[in-house]
C-alpha positions as YAML, in Angstrom:
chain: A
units: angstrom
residues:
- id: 1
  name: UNK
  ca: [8.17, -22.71, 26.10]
- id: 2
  name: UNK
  ca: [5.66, -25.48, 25.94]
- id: 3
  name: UNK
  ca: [3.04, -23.46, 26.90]
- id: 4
  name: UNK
  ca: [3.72, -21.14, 24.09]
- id: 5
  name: UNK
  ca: [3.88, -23.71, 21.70]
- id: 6
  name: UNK
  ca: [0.46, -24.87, 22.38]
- id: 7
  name: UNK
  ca: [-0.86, -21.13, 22.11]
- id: 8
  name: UNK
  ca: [0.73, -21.47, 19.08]
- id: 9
  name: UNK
  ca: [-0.97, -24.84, 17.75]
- id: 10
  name: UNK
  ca: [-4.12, -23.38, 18.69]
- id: 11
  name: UNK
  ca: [-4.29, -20.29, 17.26]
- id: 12
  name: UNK
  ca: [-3.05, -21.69, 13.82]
- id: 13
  name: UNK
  ca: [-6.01, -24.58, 14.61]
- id: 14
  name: UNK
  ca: [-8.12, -21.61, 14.69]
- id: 15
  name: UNK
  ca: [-7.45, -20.18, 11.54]
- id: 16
  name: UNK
  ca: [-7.61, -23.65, 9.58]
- id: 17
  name: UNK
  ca: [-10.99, -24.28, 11.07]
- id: 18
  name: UNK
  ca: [-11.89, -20.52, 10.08]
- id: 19
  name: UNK
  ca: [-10.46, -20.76, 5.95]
- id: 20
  name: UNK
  ca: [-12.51, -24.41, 5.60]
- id: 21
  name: UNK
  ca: [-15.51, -22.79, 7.32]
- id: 22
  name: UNK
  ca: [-15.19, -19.83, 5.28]
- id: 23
  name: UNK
  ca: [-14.54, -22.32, 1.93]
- id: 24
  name: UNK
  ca: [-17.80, -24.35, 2.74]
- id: 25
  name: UNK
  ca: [-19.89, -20.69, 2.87]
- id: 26
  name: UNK
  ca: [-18.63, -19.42, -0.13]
- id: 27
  name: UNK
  ca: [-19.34, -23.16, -1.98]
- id: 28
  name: UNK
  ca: [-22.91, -23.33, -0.41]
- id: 29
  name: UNK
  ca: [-23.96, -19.67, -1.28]
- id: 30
  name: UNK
  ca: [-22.55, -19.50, -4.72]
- id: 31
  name: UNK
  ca: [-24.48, -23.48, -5.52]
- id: 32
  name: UNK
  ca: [-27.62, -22.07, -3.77]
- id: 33
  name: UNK
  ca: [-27.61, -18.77, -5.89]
- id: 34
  name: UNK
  ca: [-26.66, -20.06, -8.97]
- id: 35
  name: UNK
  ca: [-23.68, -17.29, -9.13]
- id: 36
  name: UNK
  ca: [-22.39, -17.62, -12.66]
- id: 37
  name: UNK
  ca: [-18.98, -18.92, -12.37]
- id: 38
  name: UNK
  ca: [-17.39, -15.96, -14.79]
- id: 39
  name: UNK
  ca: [-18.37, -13.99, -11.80]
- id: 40
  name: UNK
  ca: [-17.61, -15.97, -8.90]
- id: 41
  name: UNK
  ca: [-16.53, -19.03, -9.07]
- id: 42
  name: UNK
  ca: [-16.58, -21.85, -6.38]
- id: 43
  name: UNK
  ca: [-13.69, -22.70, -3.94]
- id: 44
  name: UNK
  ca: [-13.99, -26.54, -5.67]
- id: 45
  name: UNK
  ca: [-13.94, -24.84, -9.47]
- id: 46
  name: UNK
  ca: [-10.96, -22.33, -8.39]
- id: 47
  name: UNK
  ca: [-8.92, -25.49, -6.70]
- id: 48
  name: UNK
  ca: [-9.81, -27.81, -9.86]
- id: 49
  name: UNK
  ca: [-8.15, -24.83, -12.30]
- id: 50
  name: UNK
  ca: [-5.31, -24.79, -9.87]
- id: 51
  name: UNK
  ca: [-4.54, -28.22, -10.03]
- id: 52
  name: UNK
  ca: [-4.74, -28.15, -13.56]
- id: 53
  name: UNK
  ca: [-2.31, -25.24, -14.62]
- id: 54
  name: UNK
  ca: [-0.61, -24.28, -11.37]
- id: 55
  name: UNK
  ca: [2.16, -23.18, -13.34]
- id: 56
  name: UNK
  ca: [-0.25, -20.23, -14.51]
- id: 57
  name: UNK
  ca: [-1.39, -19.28, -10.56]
- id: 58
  name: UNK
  ca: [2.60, -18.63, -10.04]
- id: 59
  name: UNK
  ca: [3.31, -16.58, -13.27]
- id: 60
  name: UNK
  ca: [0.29, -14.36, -12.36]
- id: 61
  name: UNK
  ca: [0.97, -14.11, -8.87]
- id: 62
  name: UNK
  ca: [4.71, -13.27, -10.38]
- id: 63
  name: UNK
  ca: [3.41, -10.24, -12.01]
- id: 64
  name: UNK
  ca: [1.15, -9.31, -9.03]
- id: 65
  name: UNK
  ca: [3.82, -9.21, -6.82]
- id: 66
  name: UNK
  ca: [6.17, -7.57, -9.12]
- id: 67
  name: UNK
  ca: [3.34, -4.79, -9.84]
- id: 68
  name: UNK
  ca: [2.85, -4.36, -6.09]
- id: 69
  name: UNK
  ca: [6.10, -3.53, -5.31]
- id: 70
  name: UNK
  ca: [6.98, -1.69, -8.03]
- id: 71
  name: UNK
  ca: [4.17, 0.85, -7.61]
- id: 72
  name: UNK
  ca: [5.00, 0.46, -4.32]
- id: 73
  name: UNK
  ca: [8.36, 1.36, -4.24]
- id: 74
  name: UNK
  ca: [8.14, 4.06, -7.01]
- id: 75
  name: UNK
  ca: [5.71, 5.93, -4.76]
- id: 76
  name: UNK
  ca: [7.86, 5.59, -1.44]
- id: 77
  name: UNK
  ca: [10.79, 7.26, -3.48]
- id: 78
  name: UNK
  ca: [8.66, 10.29, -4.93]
- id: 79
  name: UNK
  ca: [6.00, 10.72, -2.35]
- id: 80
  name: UNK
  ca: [8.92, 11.22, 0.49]
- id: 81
  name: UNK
  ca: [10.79, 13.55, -2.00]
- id: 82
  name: UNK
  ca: [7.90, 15.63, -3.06]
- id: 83
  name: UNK
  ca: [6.87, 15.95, 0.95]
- id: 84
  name: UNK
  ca: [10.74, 17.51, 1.52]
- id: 85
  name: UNK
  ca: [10.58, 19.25, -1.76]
- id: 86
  name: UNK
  ca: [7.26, 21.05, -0.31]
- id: 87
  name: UNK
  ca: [9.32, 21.71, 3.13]
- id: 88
  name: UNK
  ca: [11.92, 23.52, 1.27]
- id: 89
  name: UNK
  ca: [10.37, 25.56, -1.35]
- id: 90
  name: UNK
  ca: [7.46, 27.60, -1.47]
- id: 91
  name: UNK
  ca: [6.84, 27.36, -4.89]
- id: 92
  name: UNK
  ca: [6.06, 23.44, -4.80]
- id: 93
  name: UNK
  ca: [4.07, 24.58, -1.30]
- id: 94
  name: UNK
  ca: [2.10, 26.99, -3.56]
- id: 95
  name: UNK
  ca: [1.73, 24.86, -6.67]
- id: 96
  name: UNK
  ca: [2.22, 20.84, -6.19]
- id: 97
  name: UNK
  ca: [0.55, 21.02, -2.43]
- id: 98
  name: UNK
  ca: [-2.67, 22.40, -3.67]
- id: 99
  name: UNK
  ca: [-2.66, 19.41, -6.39]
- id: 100
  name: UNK
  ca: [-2.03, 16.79, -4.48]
- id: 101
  name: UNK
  ca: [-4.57, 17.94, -1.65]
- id: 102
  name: UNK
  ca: [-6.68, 18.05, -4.61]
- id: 103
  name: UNK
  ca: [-6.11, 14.49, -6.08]
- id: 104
  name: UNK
  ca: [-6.39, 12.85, -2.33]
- id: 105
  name: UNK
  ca: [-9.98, 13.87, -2.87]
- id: 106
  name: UNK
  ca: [-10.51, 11.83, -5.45]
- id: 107
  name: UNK
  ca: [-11.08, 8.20, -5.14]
- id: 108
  name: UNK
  ca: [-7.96, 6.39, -6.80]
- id: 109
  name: UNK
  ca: [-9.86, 3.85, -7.89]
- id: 110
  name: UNK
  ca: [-12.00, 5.33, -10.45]
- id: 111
  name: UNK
  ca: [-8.56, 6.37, -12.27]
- id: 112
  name: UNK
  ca: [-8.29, 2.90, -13.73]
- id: 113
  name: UNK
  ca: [-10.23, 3.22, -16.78]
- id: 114
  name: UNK
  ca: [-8.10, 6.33, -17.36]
- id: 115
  name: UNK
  ca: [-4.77, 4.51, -16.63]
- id: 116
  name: UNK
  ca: [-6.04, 1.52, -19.18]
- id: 117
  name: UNK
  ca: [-6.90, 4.21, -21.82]
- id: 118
  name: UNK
  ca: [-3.68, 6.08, -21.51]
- id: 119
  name: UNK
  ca: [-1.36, 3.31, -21.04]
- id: 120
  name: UNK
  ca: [-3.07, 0.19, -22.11]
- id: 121
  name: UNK
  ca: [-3.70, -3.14, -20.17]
- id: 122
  name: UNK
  ca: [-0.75, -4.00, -20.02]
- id: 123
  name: UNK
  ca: [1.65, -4.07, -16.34]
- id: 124
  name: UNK
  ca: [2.24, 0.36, -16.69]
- id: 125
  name: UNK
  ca: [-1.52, 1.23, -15.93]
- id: 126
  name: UNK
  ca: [-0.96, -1.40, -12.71]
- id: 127
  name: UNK
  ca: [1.88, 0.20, -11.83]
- id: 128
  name: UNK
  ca: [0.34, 3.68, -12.78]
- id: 129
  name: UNK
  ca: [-2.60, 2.79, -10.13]
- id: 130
  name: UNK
  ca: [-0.30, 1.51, -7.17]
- id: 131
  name: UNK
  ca: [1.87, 3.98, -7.53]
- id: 132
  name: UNK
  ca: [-1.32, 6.24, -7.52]
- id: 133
  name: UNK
  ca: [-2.99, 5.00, -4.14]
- id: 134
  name: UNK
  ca: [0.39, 4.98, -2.41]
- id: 135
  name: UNK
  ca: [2.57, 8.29, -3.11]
- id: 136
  name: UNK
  ca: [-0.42, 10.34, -2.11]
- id: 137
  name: UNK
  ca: [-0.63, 8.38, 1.53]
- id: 138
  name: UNK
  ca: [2.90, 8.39, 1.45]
- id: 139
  name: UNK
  ca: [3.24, 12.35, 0.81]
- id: 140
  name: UNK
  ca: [0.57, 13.12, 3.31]
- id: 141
  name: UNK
  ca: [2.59, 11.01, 5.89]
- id: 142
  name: UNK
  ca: [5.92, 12.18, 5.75]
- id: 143
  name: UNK
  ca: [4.56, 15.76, 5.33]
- id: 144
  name: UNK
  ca: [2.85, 15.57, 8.46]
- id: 145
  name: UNK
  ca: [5.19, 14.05, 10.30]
- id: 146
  name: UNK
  ca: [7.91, 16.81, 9.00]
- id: 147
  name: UNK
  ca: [5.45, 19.89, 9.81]
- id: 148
  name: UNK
  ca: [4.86, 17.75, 13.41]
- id: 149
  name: UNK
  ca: [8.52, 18.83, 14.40]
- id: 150
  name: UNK
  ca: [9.07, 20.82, 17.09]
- id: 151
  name: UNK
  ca: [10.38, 24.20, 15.68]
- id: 152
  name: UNK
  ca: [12.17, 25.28, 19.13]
- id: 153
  name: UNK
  ca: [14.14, 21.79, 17.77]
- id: 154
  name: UNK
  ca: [14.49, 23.04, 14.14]
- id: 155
  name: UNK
  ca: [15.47, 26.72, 15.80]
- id: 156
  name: UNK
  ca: [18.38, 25.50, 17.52]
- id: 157
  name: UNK
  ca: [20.00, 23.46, 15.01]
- id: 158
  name: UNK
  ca: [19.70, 26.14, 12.65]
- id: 159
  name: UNK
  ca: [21.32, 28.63, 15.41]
- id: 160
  name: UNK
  ca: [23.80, 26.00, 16.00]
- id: 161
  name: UNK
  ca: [24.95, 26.31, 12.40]
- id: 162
  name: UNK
  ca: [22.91, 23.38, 10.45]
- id: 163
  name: UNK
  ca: [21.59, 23.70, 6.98]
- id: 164
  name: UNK
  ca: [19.07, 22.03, 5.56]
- id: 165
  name: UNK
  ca: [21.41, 18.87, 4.99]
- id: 166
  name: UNK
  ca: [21.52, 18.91, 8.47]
- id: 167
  name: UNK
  ca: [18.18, 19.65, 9.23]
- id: 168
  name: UNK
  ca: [16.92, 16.81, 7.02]
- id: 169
  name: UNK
  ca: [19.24, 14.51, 8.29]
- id: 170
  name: UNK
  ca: [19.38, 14.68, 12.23]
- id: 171
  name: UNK
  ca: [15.77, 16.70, 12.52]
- id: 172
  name: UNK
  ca: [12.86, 15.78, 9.73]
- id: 173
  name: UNK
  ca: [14.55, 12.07, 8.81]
- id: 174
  name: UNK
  ca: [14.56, 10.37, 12.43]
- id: 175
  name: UNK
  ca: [10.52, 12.34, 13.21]
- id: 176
  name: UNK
  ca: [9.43, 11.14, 9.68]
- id: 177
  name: UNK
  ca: [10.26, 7.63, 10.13]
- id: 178
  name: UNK
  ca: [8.35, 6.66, 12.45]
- id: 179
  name: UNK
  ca: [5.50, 8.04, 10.68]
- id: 180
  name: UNK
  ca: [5.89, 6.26, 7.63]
- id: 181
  name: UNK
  ca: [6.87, 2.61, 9.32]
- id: 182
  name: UNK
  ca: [3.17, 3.27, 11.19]
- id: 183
  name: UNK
  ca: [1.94, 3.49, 7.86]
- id: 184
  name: UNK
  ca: [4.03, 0.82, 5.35]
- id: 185
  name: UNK
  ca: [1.37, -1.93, 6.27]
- id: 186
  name: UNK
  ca: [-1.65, 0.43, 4.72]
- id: 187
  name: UNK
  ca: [0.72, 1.47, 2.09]
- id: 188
  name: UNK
  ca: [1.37, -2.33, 0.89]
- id: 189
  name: UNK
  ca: [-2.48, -2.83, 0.84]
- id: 190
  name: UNK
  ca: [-2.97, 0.02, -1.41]
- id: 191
  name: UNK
  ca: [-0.49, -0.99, -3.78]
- id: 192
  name: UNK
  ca: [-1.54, -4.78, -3.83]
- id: 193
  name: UNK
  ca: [-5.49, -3.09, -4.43]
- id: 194
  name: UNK
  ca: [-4.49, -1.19, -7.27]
- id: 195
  name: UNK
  ca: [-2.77, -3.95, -8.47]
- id: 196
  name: UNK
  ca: [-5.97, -6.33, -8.62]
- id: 197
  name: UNK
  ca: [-8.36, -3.61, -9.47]
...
């Protein structure tokens, strides 16, 4: 128990001694280039603005977080539905599949302009973006994982009388999870990029 508390008081040591080390850089190569401070602005400067509205840093970091997750969660619902919605119907396979193999090949990213333009700068073309990155991870995840099921598995349940509620409960849900829980922590990323961006 001690011995793991010490690990403990080390490691976080560690990462202090890495931020303030990482602080000093950042202060010494913005002074020495003369970085504009519109563009990048010094540890010292960014602290000093802090310290001056701090109430500001928390509203923003309010409506970060709330984009995040909401773009987040929006594309969790309808990238897992549209991946069982492909599974079941060959229409969507043939139609929705094709665009969203489509879209993946496009970097996200450059959609913002389009999102601003359509939907203003307001929180929707955040959302718009997170939800963006994610649902097309998600989708690709959870469609993956449902066409990595054994079908001997999927053969017996449906000779053992299962439908597709069935199937989708007992079969796809419990393979599919552990897909998508591999994935959650690059799924949060994305959303919290296309949050910033």
């Amino acid at each position: 128990m001690k011995r793991h508390f010490w690990a403990r008081t080390e490691r976080s040591r560690q990462v202090v001694v890495m931020l303030i080390g990482a602080a000093m850089l950042w202060e010494t190569v913005v002074r020495v280039l003369a970085v504009r401070e519109f563009i990048l602005p010094p540890p010292s400067k960014v602290l000093a603005d802090f310290l001056s509205a701090p109430k500001y840093f928390f509203t923003e970091t309010f409506f970060t977080v709330l984009t995040t997750l909401s773009g987040f969660a929006m594309a969790v619902v309808l990238g897992v539905g549209f991946a069982i919605g492909i599974v079941y119907s060959r229409f969507l396979d043939r139609t929705l599949y094709t665009l969203l193999v489509a879209l993946n090949a496009v970097p996200k990213v450059a959609l913002a302009p389009l999102f601003v333009i359509w939907l203003g700068i307001g929180l929707a073309s955040k959302i718009a973006l997170s939800f963006m990155l994610v649902a097309v991870l998600i989708f690709f995840t959870v469609y993956t994982g449902i066409r990595q099921v054994d079908r001997k598995l999927v053969e017996r349940v449906i000779t053992l009388g299962g439908g597709r509620g069935t199937l989708l409960r007992e079969v796809y849900m419990p393979s599919v999870t552990a897909w998508v829980l591999g994935n959650l922590k690059v799924a949060v990323g994305f959303a919290f990029t296309g949050a910033v961006v």
